[in-house]
PDB file of C-alpha atoms and ligand atoms in Angstrom:
ATOM      1  CA  UNK A  15     -10.638  22.229   2.645  1.00  0.00           C
ATOM      2  CA  UNK A  16      -9.659  19.237   0.863  1.00  0.00           C
ATOM      3  CA  UNK A  17     -11.408  15.993   1.915  1.00  0.00           C
ATOM      4  CA  UNK A  18      -9.725  13.040   0.315  1.00  0.00           C
ATOM      5  CA  UNK A  19     -11.283   9.574  -0.115  1.00  0.00           C
ATOM      6  CA  UNK A  20      -9.732   7.066   2.301  1.00  0.00           C
ATOM      7  CA  UNK A  21      -9.935   4.181  -0.063  1.00  0.00           C
ATOM      8  CA  UNK A  22     -11.534   2.533   3.050  1.00  0.00           C
ATOM      9  CA  UNK A  23     -10.580  -1.095   3.757  1.00  0.00           C
ATOM     10  CA  UNK A  24     -14.294  -2.008   4.610  1.00  0.00           C
ATOM     11  CA  UNK A  25     -15.616   0.540   2.223  1.00  0.00           C
ATOM     12  CA  UNK A  26     -19.339   1.553   2.745  1.00  0.00           C
ATOM     13  CA  UNK A  27     -19.710   2.887  -0.909  1.00  0.00           C
ATOM     14  CA  UNK A  28     -18.733  -0.570  -2.136  1.00  0.00           C
ATOM     15  CA  UNK A  29     -21.202  -2.317   0.279  1.00  0.00           C
ATOM     16  CA  UNK A  30     -23.849   0.008  -0.810  1.00  0.00           C
ATOM     17  CA  UNK A  31     -23.506  -0.661  -4.480  1.00  0.00           C
ATOM     18  CA  UNK A  32     -25.860  -3.325  -5.593  1.00  0.00           C
ATOM     19  CA  UNK A  33     -24.429  -3.243  -9.250  1.00  0.00           C
ATOM     20  CA  UNK A  34     -20.891  -4.041  -8.675  1.00  0.00           C
ATOM     21  CA  UNK A  35     -19.862  -0.659 -10.177  1.00  0.00           C
ATOM     22  CA  UNK A  36     -17.403   0.075  -7.479  1.00  0.00           C
ATOM     23  CA  UNK A  37     -14.438  -2.197  -7.194  1.00  0.00           C
ATOM     24  CA  UNK A  38     -10.801  -1.921  -5.921  1.00  0.00           C
ATOM     25  CA  UNK A  39      -8.020  -1.334  -8.308  1.00  0.00           C
ATOM     26  CA  UNK A  40      -5.385  -4.094  -6.692  1.00  0.00           C
ATOM     27  CA  UNK A  41      -2.520  -2.169  -8.373  1.00  0.00           C
ATOM     28  CA  UNK A  42      -3.293   1.310  -7.011  1.00  0.00           C
ATOM     29  CA  UNK A  43      -5.503   0.374  -4.038  1.00  0.00           C
ATOM     30  CA  UNK A  44      -8.101   2.778  -5.088  1.00  0.00           C
ATOM     31  CA  UNK A  45     -11.901   2.036  -5.172  1.00  0.00           C
ATOM     32  CA  UNK A  46     -12.767   2.943  -8.809  1.00  0.00           C
ATOM     33  CA  UNK A  47     -16.321   3.670 -10.208  1.00  0.00           C
ATOM     34  CA  UNK A  48     -17.274   1.763 -13.352  1.00  0.00           C
ATOM     35  CA  UNK A  49     -19.571   4.232 -15.217  1.00  0.00           C
ATOM     36  CA  UNK A  50     -20.728   1.536 -17.716  1.00  0.00           C
ATOM     37  CA  UNK A  51     -22.049  -0.362 -14.542  1.00  0.00           C
ATOM     38  CA  UNK A  52     -23.260   2.594 -12.714  1.00  0.00           C
ATOM     39  CA  UNK A  53     -27.184   2.989 -12.870  1.00  0.00           C
ATOM     40  CA  UNK A  54     -26.981   6.369 -10.850  1.00  0.00           C
ATOM     41  CA  UNK A  55     -28.932   4.942  -7.851  1.00  0.00           C
ATOM     42  CA  UNK A  56     -26.983   7.167  -5.510  1.00  0.00           C
ATOM     43  CA  UNK A  57     -26.767   4.572  -2.816  1.00  0.00           C
ATOM     44  CA  UNK A  58     -22.881   5.127  -2.534  1.00  0.00           C
ATOM     45  CA  UNK A  59     -23.188   8.805  -2.180  1.00  0.00           C
ATOM     46  CA  UNK A  60     -25.668   8.257   0.730  1.00  0.00           C
ATOM     47  CA  UNK A  61     -23.185   5.498   2.260  1.00  0.00           C
ATOM     48  CA  UNK A  62     -19.997   7.330   2.391  1.00  0.00           C
ATOM     49  CA  UNK A  63     -19.544   8.640   5.900  1.00  0.00           C
ATOM     50  CA  UNK A  64     -17.252  11.328   4.592  1.00  0.00           C
ATOM     51  CA  UNK A  65     -19.167  12.766   1.608  1.00  0.00           C
ATOM     52  CA  UNK A  66     -16.418  11.474  -0.712  1.00  0.00           C
ATOM     53  CA  UNK A  67     -18.720  10.372  -3.599  1.00  0.00           C
ATOM     54  CA  UNK A  68     -19.904  13.388  -5.549  1.00  0.00           C
ATOM     55  CA  UNK A  69     -22.672  14.036  -8.137  1.00  0.00           C
ATOM     56  CA  UNK A  70     -21.524  16.327 -10.942  1.00  0.00           C
ATOM     57  CA  UNK A  71     -24.436  18.716 -11.336  1.00  0.00           C
ATOM     58  CA  UNK A  72     -23.764  19.377 -15.062  1.00  0.00           C
ATOM     59  CA  UNK A  73     -23.268  15.765 -16.214  1.00  0.00           C
ATOM     60  CA  UNK A  74     -25.234  13.803 -13.759  1.00  0.00           C
ATOM     61  CA  UNK A  75     -22.246  11.548 -13.340  1.00  0.00           C
ATOM     62  CA  UNK A  76     -21.370  10.014  -9.892  1.00  0.00           C
ATOM     63  CA  UNK A  77     -17.605  10.355  -9.340  1.00  0.00           C
ATOM     64  CA  UNK A  78     -15.138   9.495  -6.616  1.00  0.00           C
ATOM     65  CA  UNK A  79     -11.329   9.646  -6.214  1.00  0.00           C
ATOM     66  CA  UNK A  80      -9.734   7.041  -8.000  1.00  0.00           C
ATOM     67  CA  UNK A  81      -6.091   8.157  -7.118  1.00  0.00           C
ATOM     68  CA  UNK A  82      -5.694   9.263 -10.698  1.00  0.00           C
ATOM     69  CA  UNK A  83      -4.770   5.623 -11.556  1.00  0.00           C
ATOM     70  CA  UNK A  84      -1.641   5.797  -9.157  1.00  0.00           C
ATOM     71  CA  UNK A  85      -0.446   9.398  -9.765  1.00  0.00           C
ATOM     72  CA  UNK A  86      -2.641  11.840  -7.713  1.00  0.00           C
ATOM     73  CA  UNK A  87      -2.766  15.162  -9.592  1.00  0.00           C
ATOM     74  CA  UNK A  88      -4.038  17.024  -6.449  1.00  0.00           C
ATOM     75  CA  UNK A  89      -0.600  16.102  -4.523  1.00  0.00           C
ATOM     76  CA  UNK A  90       1.318  16.745  -7.694  1.00  0.00           C
ATOM     77  CA  UNK A  91       0.003  20.304  -8.225  1.00  0.00           C
ATOM     78  CA  UNK A  92      -0.365  21.233  -4.467  1.00  0.00           C
ATOM     79  CA  UNK A  93       1.993  24.317  -4.347  1.00  0.00           C
ATOM     80  CA  UNK A  94       2.763  23.994  -0.630  1.00  0.00           C
ATOM     81  CA  UNK A  95       2.951  20.188  -0.765  1.00  0.00           C
ATOM     82  CA  UNK A  96       0.320  20.027   1.943  1.00  0.00           C
ATOM     83  CA  UNK A  97      -1.220  17.242   0.067  1.00  0.00           C
ATOM     84  CA  UNK A  98       1.452  14.233  -0.203  1.00  0.00           C
ATOM     85  CA  UNK A  99       1.074  10.863  -1.725  1.00  0.00           C
ATOM     86  CA  UNK A 100       2.930   8.005   0.217  1.00  0.00           C
TER      87      UNK A 100
HETATM   88  S1  LIG B 220     -15.835   6.971  -0.939  1.00  0.00           S
HETATM   89 FE1  LIG B 220     -16.139   7.069   1.107  1.00  0.00          FE
HETATM   90  S2  LIG B 220     -16.657   5.068   1.808  1.00  0.00           S
HETATM   91 FE2  LIG B 220     -15.824   5.012  -0.187  1.00  0.00          FE
HETATM   92  S3  LIG B 220     -13.643   4.474  -0.024  1.00  0.00           S
HETATM   93 FE3  LIG B 220     -13.823   6.658  -0.175  1.00  0.00          FE
HETATM   94  S4  LIG B 220     -14.216   7.377   1.889  1.00  0.00           S
HETATM   95 FE4  LIG B 220     -14.472   5.180   1.933  1.00  0.00          FE
HETATM   96  S1  LIG B 221     -24.577   5.533  -7.925  1.00  0.00           S
HETATM   97 FE1  LIG B 221     -23.569   3.930  -9.396  1.00  0.00          FE
HETATM   98  S2  LIG B 221     -21.766   3.502  -8.230  1.00  0.00           S
HETATM   99 FE2  LIG B 221     -22.975   4.314  -6.682  1.00  0.00          FE
HETATM  100  S3  LIG B 221     -24.212   2.775  -5.712  1.00  0.00           S
HETATM  101 FE3  LIG B 221     -25.387   3.319  -7.434  1.00  0.00          FE
HETATM  102  S4  LIG B 221     -24.807   2.193  -9.206  1.00  0.00           S
HETATM  103 FE4  LIG B 221     -23.198   1.850  -7.564  1.00  0.00          FE
HETATM  104  S1  LIG B 222      -6.813  14.678  -8.060  1.00  0.00           S
HETATM  105 FE1  LIG B 222      -6.896  12.384  -8.356  1.00  0.00          FE
HETATM  106  S2  LIG B 222      -5.948  11.703  -6.417  1.00  0.00           S
HETATM  107 FE2  LIG B 222      -6.487  13.740  -6.169  1.00  0.00          FE
HETATM  108  S3  LIG B 222      -8.618  13.831  -5.264  1.00  0.00           S
HETATM  109 FE3  LIG B 222      -8.778  14.008  -7.486  1.00  0.00          FE
HETATM  110  S4  LIG B 222      -9.028  11.816  -8.264  1.00  0.00           S
HETATM  111 FE4  LIG B 222      -8.280  11.784  -6.076  1.00  0.00          FE
END
């Protein structure tokens, strides 16, 4: 079941990050994670009520949906067009 990031207006992940590593891209509206600033504290992962911040097991990176910089690949490649980007 796909659970997509809501890019929340009052985002708990942003509030939880003490390192200014999560900021909104004003062009796309997406909240993006800056890996150069991320200290891997996991606060955002715990704060998101929908489980939309993920920890990649193999790399140890924290990741979240960034709307693919304005061209969501999940919607593009969804064969039934169940996922749409509006
Ligand atoms: S990661 Fe969670 S809290 Fe942050 S914008 Fe997405 S849904 Fe909202
Ligand atoms: S894991 Fe990174 S992005 Fe998340 S709260 Fe910590 S420093 Fe911020
Ligand atoms: S494919 Fe892109 S838009 Fe879709 S969930 Fe992943 S990062 Fe977000």
